[in-house]
CSV table of C-alpha atoms and ligand atoms in Angstrom, one decimal:
chain,number,residue,atom,x,y,z
J,1,UNK,CA,98.3,73.4,84.9
J,2,UNK,CA,98.5,76.5,87.2
J,3,UNK,CA,101.8,78.0,87.9
J,4,UNK,CA,102.2,79.3,91.5
J,5,UNK,CA,105.0,81.5,92.6
J,6,UNK,CA,106.1,81.1,96.3
J,7,UNK,CA,108.7,83.8,97.4
J,8,UNK,CA,111.0,83.1,100.3
J,9,UNK,CA,110.5,79.3,99.8
J,10,UNK,CA,114.0,78.5,101.1
J,11,UNK,CA,113.3,80.1,104.5
J,12,UNK,CA,111.5,78.7,107.6
J,13,UNK,CA,107.8,79.0,106.8
J,14,UNK,CA,108.3,79.2,103.1
J,15,UNK,CA,110.0,75.7,102.9
J,16,UNK,CA,107.0,74.2,104.8
J,17,UNK,CA,104.6,75.9,102.3
J,18,UNK,CA,106.6,74.8,99.3
J,19,UNK,CA,106.8,71.1,100.5
J,20,UNK,CA,103.1,71.1,101.3
J,21,UNK,CA,102.0,72.6,97.9
J,22,UNK,CA,104.4,70.4,95.8
J,23,UNK,CA,103.1,67.2,97.5
J,24,UNK,CA,99.4,68.1,97.8
J,25,UNK,CA,99.0,69.7,94.3
J,26,UNK,CA,100.9,67.7,91.7
J,27,UNK,CA,98.9,69.6,89.1
J,28,UNK,CA,100.4,72.9,90.2
J,29,UNK,CA,103.8,74.0,89.0
J,30,UNK,CA,105.4,75.5,92.1
J,31,UNK,CA,108.2,78.0,91.4
J,32,UNK,CA,110.2,78.9,94.5
J,33,UNK,CA,111.9,82.3,94.2
J,34,UNK,CA,114.5,83.1,96.8
J,35,UNK,CA,117.6,85.2,97.1
J,36,UNK,CA,119.2,82.7,99.5
J,37,UNK,CA,120.2,85.2,102.1
J,38,UNK,CA,121.6,83.9,105.5
J,39,UNK,CA,118.1,82.7,106.3
J,40,UNK,CA,117.5,80.9,103.0
J,41,UNK,CA,118.6,77.3,102.8
J,42,UNK,CA,117.9,74.8,100.0
J,43,UNK,CA,118.8,72.0,102.4
J,44,UNK,CA,115.3,72.6,103.8
J,45,UNK,CA,113.8,71.3,100.5
J,46,UNK,CA,116.0,68.3,99.7
J,47,UNK,CA,113.0,66.0,99.7
J,48,UNK,CA,111.1,67.8,97.0
J,49,UNK,CA,113.9,69.2,94.8
J,50,UNK,CA,113.5,66.4,92.2
J,51,UNK,CA,109.7,66.5,92.0
J,52,UNK,CA,108.6,67.3,88.4
J,53,UNK,CA,106.2,70.1,89.6
J,54,UNK,CA,109.0,72.0,91.5
J,55,UNK,CA,111.4,74.6,90.3
J,56,UNK,CA,113.8,76.9,92.1
J,57,UNK,CA,114.8,80.3,90.9
J,58,UNK,CA,117.5,82.4,92.6
J,59,UNK,CA,116.5,86.0,92.4
J,60,UNK,CA,116.3,89.1,94.6
J,61,UNK,CA,112.8,90.7,94.9
J,62,UNK,CA,114.4,94.1,95.6
J,63,UNK,CA,115.7,94.2,92.0
J,64,UNK,CA,112.9,95.0,89.6
J,65,UNK,CA,115.0,93.9,86.6
J,66,UNK,CA,115.2,90.4,88.1
J,67,UNK,CA,111.5,90.2,88.9
J,68,UNK,CA,109.6,91.5,85.9
J,69,UNK,CA,111.2,89.1,83.3
J,70,UNK,CA,110.3,86.1,85.6
J,71,UNK,CA,106.7,87.2,85.6
J,72,UNK,CA,106.7,87.6,81.8
J,73,UNK,CA,108.4,84.1,81.4
J,74,UNK,CA,106.2,82.1,83.8
J,75,UNK,CA,102.9,84.1,83.7
J,76,UNK,CA,102.1,83.1,87.3
J,77,UNK,CA,98.5,82.3,88.1
J,78,UNK,CA,99.0,83.0,91.8
J,79,UNK,CA,101.7,84.4,94.2
J,80,UNK,CA,102.2,83.5,97.8
J,81,UNK,CA,104.7,86.1,99.0
J,82,UNK,CA,106.8,85.2,102.1
J,83,UNK,CA,110.2,86.6,101.2
J,84,UNK,CA,111.3,89.1,103.8
J,85,UNK,CA,113.8,90.1,106.3
J,86,UNK,CA,112.1,88.6,109.4
J,87,UNK,CA,114.1,89.1,112.6
J,88,UNK,CA,113.3,92.1,114.9
J,89,UNK,CA,116.8,92.2,116.4
J,90,UNK,CA,118.5,92.5,113.0
J,91,UNK,CA,116.0,95.3,112.0
J,92,UNK,CA,117.2,97.2,115.0
J,93,UNK,CA,120.9,97.0,114.0
J,94,UNK,CA,120.2,97.4,110.2
J,95,UNK,CA,116.8,98.9,109.3
J,96,UNK,CA,117.6,99.7,105.7
J,97,UNK,CA,117.7,96.0,104.6
J,98,UNK,CA,114.2,95.7,105.9
J,99,UNK,CA,113.0,98.7,104.0
J,100,UNK,CA,114.6,97.4,100.8
J,101,UNK,CA,113.4,93.8,100.8
J,102,UNK,CA,110.1,94.1,102.7
J,103,UNK,CA,108.8,97.4,101.1
J,104,UNK,CA,110.5,97.8,97.8
J,105,UNK,CA,110.6,94.1,97.2
J,106,UNK,CA,106.9,93.8,97.8
J,107,UNK,CA,106.1,96.7,95.4
J,108,UNK,CA,108.3,95.1,92.7
J,109,UNK,CA,106.2,91.9,93.0
J,110,UNK,CA,102.9,93.9,93.0
J,111,UNK,CA,104.0,95.8,89.9
J,112,UNK,CA,105.0,92.6,88.1
J,113,UNK,CA,101.7,90.9,89.0
J,114,UNK,CA,99.7,94.0,87.9
J,115,UNK,CA,101.6,94.0,84.6
J,116,UNK,CA,100.8,90.4,83.6
J,117,UNK,CA,97.3,90.3,85.1
J,118,UNK,CA,96.0,93.7,84.0
J,119,UNK,CA,93.7,92.3,81.3
J,120,UNK,CA,92.6,89.2,83.0
J,121,UNK,CA,92.7,89.4,86.8
J,122,UNK,CA,89.9,86.8,87.2
J,123,UNK,CA,91.1,83.6,89.0
J,124,UNK,CA,94.5,85.2,89.9
J,125,UNK,CA,95.6,86.0,93.4
J,126,UNK,CA,98.4,87.8,95.1
J,127,UNK,CA,98.6,86.4,98.7
J,128,UNK,CA,100.7,88.5,101.0
J,129,UNK,CA,101.9,86.8,104.2
J,130,UNK,CA,102.3,89.2,107.1
J,131,UNK,CA,102.6,89.3,110.9
J,132,UNK,CA,100.6,90.2,113.9
J,133,UNK,CA,103.4,92.6,114.9
J,134,UNK,CA,101.9,95.3,112.6
J,135,UNK,CA,99.2,95.9,115.3
J,136,UNK,CA,101.8,96.9,117.9
J,137,UNK,CA,101.9,95.9,121.5
J,138,UNK,CA,99.0,94.9,123.8
J,139,UNK,CA,98.7,95.4,127.5
J,140,UNK,CA,97.6,92.6,129.7
J,141,UNK,CA,94.1,92.4,128.2
J,142,UNK,CA,92.6,92.2,124.7
J,143,UNK,CA,93.4,90.7,121.3
J,144,UNK,CA,94.3,91.9,117.8
J,145,UNK,CA,91.4,91.6,115.4
J,146,UNK,CA,91.5,92.4,111.7
J,147,UNK,CA,90.1,95.9,112.6
J,148,UNK,CA,92.8,96.8,115.2
J,149,UNK,CA,94.6,99.9,113.9
J,150,UNK,CA,98.1,99.4,112.8
J,151,UNK,CA,100.7,100.6,115.3
J,152,UNK,CA,104.1,99.0,114.4
J,153,UNK,CA,107.0,99.7,116.8
J,154,UNK,CA,110.1,98.0,115.3
J,155,UNK,CA,111.7,98.6,112.0
J,156,UNK,CA,110.7,95.1,111.1
J,157,UNK,CA,107.0,95.5,112.0
J,158,UNK,CA,106.9,99.0,110.4
J,159,UNK,CA,108.3,97.6,107.1
J,160,UNK,CA,105.7,94.8,107.2
J,161,UNK,CA,102.9,97.3,108.0
J,162,UNK,CA,104.1,99.4,105.0
J,163,UNK,CA,104.0,96.4,102.7
J,164,UNK,CA,100.5,95.4,103.9
J,165,UNK,CA,99.3,99.0,103.2
J,166,UNK,CA,100.8,98.9,99.7
J,167,UNK,CA,99.2,95.5,99.0
J,168,UNK,CA,95.8,96.9,100.0
J,169,UNK,CA,96.5,100.1,98.0
J,170,UNK,CA,97.0,98.0,94.8
J,171,UNK,CA,93.7,96.3,95.5
J,172,UNK,CA,91.7,99.5,95.8
J,173,UNK,CA,93.6,101.5,93.2
J,174,UNK,CA,94.3,98.9,90.5
J,175,UNK,CA,91.8,96.1,91.3
J,176,UNK,CA,94.7,93.7,91.9
J,177,UNK,CA,93.2,90.6,93.4
J,178,UNK,CA,94.9,90.3,96.8
J,179,UNK,CA,94.5,88.7,100.2
J,180,UNK,CA,96.5,89.2,103.4
J,181,UNK,CA,97.0,87.2,106.5
J,182,UNK,CA,98.7,88.3,109.7
J,183,UNK,CA,100.0,85.5,111.8
J,184,UNK,CA,101.4,85.1,115.3
J,185,UNK,CA,104.8,83.6,116.2
J,186,UNK,CA,105.6,80.3,114.5
J,187,UNK,CA,107.7,77.5,115.7
J,188,UNK,CA,108.9,74.2,114.3
J,189,UNK,CA,111.7,72.6,112.4
J,190,UNK,CA,113.9,74.5,109.9
J,191,UNK,CA,113.7,77.8,111.7
J,192,UNK,CA,116.9,79.8,111.8
J,193,UNK,CA,118.5,79.8,115.2
J,194,UNK,CA,118.3,83.5,115.7
J,195,UNK,CA,114.6,83.2,116.8
J,196,UNK,CA,113.8,82.4,120.4
J,197,UNK,CA,112.9,78.7,120.3
J,198,UNK,CA,115.6,77.3,117.9
J,199,UNK,CA,118.3,79.6,119.5
J,200,UNK,CA,117.5,78.3,122.9
J,201,UNK,CA,117.4,74.6,121.8
J,202,UNK,CA,120.8,75.1,120.2
J,203,UNK,CA,122.2,76.8,123.3
J,204,UNK,CA,120.8,74.2,125.8
J,205,UNK,CA,122.2,71.4,123.6
J,206,UNK,CA,125.7,73.1,123.8
J,207,UNK,CA,125.5,74.2,127.4
J,208,UNK,CA,125.6,77.9,126.4
J,209,UNK,CA,123.9,80.8,128.3
J,210,UNK,CA,120.2,81.4,127.5
J,211,UNK,CA,119.9,85.2,127.0
J,212,UNK,CA,116.5,86.2,128.3
J,213,UNK,CA,115.7,89.8,127.3
J,214,UNK,CA,114.6,92.0,130.2
J,215,UNK,CA,112.6,90.1,132.9
J,216,UNK,CA,111.3,87.5,130.5
J,217,UNK,CA,107.7,88.8,131.0
J,218,UNK,CA,106.9,89.5,127.4
J,219,UNK,CA,104.1,87.4,126.0
J,220,UNK,CA,103.8,85.8,122.6
J,221,UNK,CA,101.1,83.6,121.0
J,222,UNK,CA,102.8,80.5,119.5
J,223,UNK,CA,101.6,78.5,116.5
J,224,UNK,CA,103.1,75.3,115.1
J,225,UNK,CA,104.3,76.0,111.6
J,226,UNK,CA,102.2,73.2,110.1
J,227,UNK,CA,99.0,74.8,111.4
J,228,UNK,CA,100.1,78.1,109.7
J,229,UNK,CA,100.7,76.1,106.5
J,230,UNK,CA,97.1,74.6,106.7
J,231,UNK,CA,95.7,78.2,107.2
J,232,UNK,CA,97.7,79.5,104.2
J,233,UNK,CA,96.4,76.6,102.0
J,234,UNK,CA,92.8,77.4,103.0
J,235,UNK,CA,93.1,81.2,102.6
J,236,UNK,CA,94.8,80.8,99.2
J,237,UNK,CA,92.0,78.6,97.9
J,238,UNK,CA,89.0,79.8,99.8
J,239,UNK,CA,89.8,83.3,101.1
J,240,UNK,CA,87.8,86.3,99.8
J,241,UNK,CA,89.6,88.7,97.6
J,242,UNK,CA,90.5,92.0,99.3
J,243,UNK,CA,90.1,90.5,102.8
J,244,UNK,CA,92.5,90.1,105.7
J,245,UNK,CA,92.6,87.1,108.0
J,246,UNK,CA,94.3,86.9,111.4
J,247,UNK,CA,95.9,83.6,112.2
J,248,UNK,CA,96.9,82.7,115.8
J,249,UNK,CA,97.5,79.8,118.1
J,250,UNK,CA,95.3,80.9,121.0
J,251,UNK,CA,98.4,79.9,122.9
J,252,UNK,CA,99.9,82.7,125.0
J,253,UNK,CA,103.1,82.2,126.9
J,254,UNK,CA,105.3,84.5,128.9
J,255,UNK,CA,108.8,84.0,127.6
J,256,UNK,CA,110.2,82.9,130.9
J,257,UNK,CA,107.5,80.2,131.3
J,258,UNK,CA,108.1,78.9,127.8
J,259,UNK,CA,111.9,78.8,128.4
J,260,UNK,CA,111.5,76.8,131.6
J,261,UNK,CA,109.2,74.3,129.8
J,262,UNK,CA,111.8,74.0,127.0
J,263,UNK,CA,114.5,73.4,129.6
J,264,UNK,CA,112.5,70.6,131.2
J,265,UNK,CA,111.8,69.0,127.9
J,266,UNK,CA,115.5,69.2,126.9
J,267,UNK,CA,116.7,67.8,130.2
J,268,UNK,CA,114.4,64.8,129.6
J,269,UNK,CA,115.6,64.2,126.1
J,270,UNK,CA,119.3,64.8,126.9
J,271,UNK,CA,119.2,62.6,130.0
J,272,UNK,CA,120.2,65.5,132.2
J,273,UNK,CA,119.0,65.8,135.8
J,274,UNK,CA,115.9,68.0,136.1
J,275,UNK,CA,116.9,71.7,136.6
J,276,UNK,CA,120.2,71.4,134.8
J,277,UNK,CA,119.3,73.5,131.7
J,278,UNK,CA,117.4,76.1,133.7
J,279,UNK,CA,120.8,77.1,135.3
J,280,UNK,CA,121.8,78.4,131.8
J,281,UNK,CA,119.1,81.1,132.0
J,282,UNK,CA,120.9,84.5,132.0
J,283,UNK,CA,118.9,87.8,132.1
J,284,UNK,CA,120.4,90.3,129.6
J,285,UNK,CA,119.7,93.9,128.6
J,286,UNK,CA,116.2,94.2,127.1
J,287,UNK,CA,115.5,94.6,123.4
J,288,UNK,CA,114.9,98.2,122.4
J,289,UNK,CA,111.2,99.0,122.0
J,290,UNK,CA,110.4,95.4,123.1
J,291,UNK,CA,106.7,94.8,122.5
J,292,UNK,CA,105.1,93.5,125.7
J,293,UNK,CA,102.3,91.2,124.4
J,294,UNK,CA,100.9,89.8,121.1
J,295,UNK,CA,97.6,87.9,121.1
J,296,UNK,CA,95.5,87.1,118.1
J,297,UNK,CA,91.8,86.8,117.7
J,298,UNK,CA,91.5,84.4,114.8
J,299,UNK,CA,87.7,84.2,115.1
J,300,UNK,CA,87.1,85.4,111.5
J,301,UNK,CA,89.2,82.6,110.0
J,302,UNK,CA,87.6,80.0,112.2
J,303,UNK,CA,84.0,81.1,111.5
J,304,UNK,CA,84.3,81.9,107.8
J,305,UNK,CA,86.8,79.3,106.6
J,306,UNK,CA,86.6,76.6,109.4
J,307,UNK,CA,90.3,76.7,110.4
J,308,UNK,CA,91.5,76.2,113.9
J,309,UNK,CA,95.0,75.4,115.4
J,310,UNK,CA,95.3,71.6,115.8
J,311,UNK,CA,98.7,71.0,117.4
J,312,UNK,CA,98.9,71.0,121.2
J,313,UNK,CA,101.8,73.3,122.3
J,314,UNK,CA,103.7,70.8,124.4
J,315,UNK,CA,103.4,68.1,121.7
J,316,UNK,CA,104.5,70.6,119.1
J,317,UNK,CA,107.5,71.6,121.3
J,318,UNK,CA,108.5,67.9,121.7
J,319,UNK,CA,108.3,67.5,117.9
J,320,UNK,CA,110.4,70.6,117.4
J,321,UNK,CA,113.1,69.6,119.8
J,322,UNK,CA,113.2,66.2,118.3
J,323,UNK,CA,113.7,67.8,114.8
J,324,UNK,CA,116.7,69.9,115.9
J,325,UNK,CA,118.3,67.0,117.8
J,326,UNK,CA,117.9,64.8,114.7
J,327,UNK,CA,119.2,67.5,112.4
J,328,UNK,CA,122.4,68.5,114.2
J,329,UNK,CA,124.2,68.7,110.8
J,330,UNK,CA,121.6,71.3,109.6
J,331,UNK,CA,122.2,73.3,112.8
J,332,UNK,CA,126.0,73.1,112.5
J,333,UNK,CA,125.9,74.2,108.9
J,334,UNK,CA,123.7,77.3,109.5
J,335,UNK,CA,125.6,78.3,112.6
J,336,UNK,CA,129.0,78.3,111.0
J,337,UNK,CA,130.5,81.3,109.2
J,338,UNK,CA,128.6,84.6,109.4
J,339,UNK,CA,126.4,83.3,112.3
J,340,UNK,CA,129.3,83.5,114.7
J,341,UNK,CA,129.8,87.2,113.9
J,342,UNK,CA,126.1,87.9,114.3
J,343,UNK,CA,126.0,86.0,117.6
J,344,UNK,CA,129.0,88.0,118.9
J,345,UNK,CA,127.5,91.4,118.0
J,346,UNK,CA,124.0,90.5,119.3
J,347,UNK,CA,124.9,88.8,122.6
J,348,UNK,CA,128.5,89.0,123.7
J,349,UNK,CA,128.4,92.8,123.7
J,350,UNK,CA,125.1,93.0,125.6
O,401,NAD,P1,112.9,83.5,107.2
O,401,NAD,O1,113.7,84.6,107.6
O,401,NAD,O2,113.1,82.2,107.7
O,401,NAD,O3,112.9,83.3,105.6
O,401,NAD,C1,112.9,84.4,104.7
O,401,NAD,C2,113.2,83.9,103.3
O,401,NAD,O4,113.2,85.0,102.4
O,401,NAD,C3,114.7,83.4,103.2
O,401,NAD,O5,114.6,82.2,102.5
O,401,NAD,C4,115.4,84.4,102.5
O,401,NAD,O6,116.5,83.9,101.7
O,401,NAD,C5,114.3,85.1,101.6
O,401,NAD,N1,114.7,86.4,101.2
O,401,NAD,C6,115.1,87.4,102.1
O,401,NAD,N2,115.3,88.6,101.3
O,401,NAD,C7,115.0,88.3,100.1
O,401,NAD,C8,115.0,89.0,98.8
O,401,NAD,N3,115.4,90.3,98.8
O,401,NAD,N4,114.7,88.4,97.7
O,401,NAD,C9,114.3,87.1,97.7
O,401,NAD,N5,114.2,86.3,98.8
O,401,NAD,C10,114.6,86.9,100.0
O,401,NAD,O7,111.4,84.0,107.5
O,401,NAD,P2,110.1,83.2,108.0
O,401,NAD,O8,110.1,83.2,109.5
O,401,NAD,O9,110.0,82.0,107.3
O,401,NAD,O10,109.0,84.2,107.6
O,401,NAD,C11,108.4,84.2,106.3
O,401,NAD,C12,107.3,85.2,106.1
O,401,NAD,O11,106.3,85.0,107.1
O,401,NAD,C13,107.8,86.7,106.3
O,401,NAD,O12,107.2,87.5,105.4
O,401,NAD,C14,107.5,87.0,107.8
O,401,NAD,O13,107.3,88.4,107.9
O,401,NAD,C15,106.2,86.2,107.9
O,401,NAD,N6,105.8,85.8,109.3
O,401,NAD,C16,106.7,85.1,110.0
O,401,NAD,C17,106.4,84.7,111.3
O,401,NAD,C18,107.3,83.9,112.2
O,401,NAD,O14,107.0,83.6,113.3
O,401,NAD,N7,108.5,83.4,111.7
O,401,NAD,C19,105.1,85.0,111.8
O,401,NAD,C20,104.2,85.7,111.0
O,401,NAD,C21,104.6,86.1,109.7
O,402,TYD,P1,111.7,86.2,118.5
O,402,TYD,O1,111.7,84.7,118.4
O,402,TYD,O2,112.8,87.1,118.0
O,402,TYD,O3,110.3,86.7,117.9
O,402,TYD,P2,109.5,88.1,117.9
O,402,TYD,O4,110.4,89.1,118.5
O,402,TYD,O5,109.3,88.4,116.5
O,402,TYD,O6,108.3,87.9,118.7
O,402,TYD,O7,111.5,86.5,120.1
O,402,TYD,C1,110.4,86.0,120.8
O,402,TYD,C2,110.4,86.6,122.2
O,402,TYD,O8,111.6,86.1,122.9
O,402,TYD,C3,110.5,88.1,122.2
O,402,TYD,O9,109.8,88.6,123.3
O,402,TYD,C4,112.0,88.4,122.4
O,402,TYD,C5,112.4,87.2,123.3
O,402,TYD,N1,113.9,86.8,123.1
O,402,TYD,C6,114.7,86.7,124.2
O,402,TYD,O10,114.3,86.9,125.3
O,402,TYD,N2,116.0,86.3,123.9
O,402,TYD,C7,116.5,86.0,122.7
O,402,TYD,O11,117.7,85.7,122.5
O,402,TYD,C8,115.6,86.1,121.6
O,402,TYD,C9,116.1,85.9,120.2
O,402,TYD,C10,114.3,86.5,121.8
């Protein structure tokens, strides 16, 4: 039986990966390591928590003393590393947390993997999950490929870029078996309502203003989280050691167009007259250093491993809205307490 460590498994993407691996691979023991920060929520995993091949460990990757003993105890065969501070706006107000978790935390995991695999790296894999934001900002043309030079512009993307470089450095210097993927913006159920889509669903539902940064002309390439999960499964099992794979939805949207589509979908589902939710759109001060456009060329992954995005964006958005409307209690739980303070600092002073 292989033992696989998934870090950040209580978060948005991590919980989808944990559920998928626990159900698809009953012969793997899946250990979910998470510090349960504001973004980590074990409610995301209620349906798998009693499965015999699933275990949760509460630990903080930024503390070497918590990490090394876990690797010695479980002697993991593989690591899928998602734990991170992940929100650009929070990285602008508090960069240091991003440096500590995303850079130091990643190095702690690399050191621990190197320590237990040094004699027998064959068949082992350290899979680092990263973002397209490391490549910087595009103009109106072009796409990020795996060869695009890194040019991160926010403390979040700079900390992820740093961690990517360190993962590659451990491959070249210490022969640690690694693979990296850089994905575009994900959407789907269980995403914390600080990111655009769940925040706006929550606000539309509650008739609150929709804070559009700048003119709403920034472009993102959106991918349904289950398509990302399928790509991660494929890369973990079939990816070539030492390689990087870009993952994207081939699905670019200007923020304002996406927001208007979301408003129309929500009007329909909430039985409101068409145009009601759009009235909530409020243009606010732009994000500092706001990257204009992200767009991914995922040709390498498509040609070499046969992956392609499968979920049509409008259908994915309908599914996502349905999930939040059906899980109001989840939303109420995560938006109580600290969230109110975050919201006030982020939006009411803008
Ligand atoms: P998230 O913020 O929803 O979840 C992060 C998880 O990591 C949480 O469960 C949190 O408790 C945990 N965590 C944070 N600090 C920790 C620490 N010090 N020790 C242990 N656990 C800690 O993030 P997400 O959106 O699910 O993103 C997961 C990964 O995917 C991140 O590495 C992110 O950079 C990457 N990624 C995200 C997107 C996206 O659109 N969300 C796109 C591409 C890549
Ligand atoms: P976000 O979901 O934070 O993802 P990222 O910044 O990592 O791409 O934001 C997506 C886009 O939406 C981005 O261009 C910023 C914009 N945005 C707003 O206009 N208003 C908001 O309240 C938020 C959270 C984001």
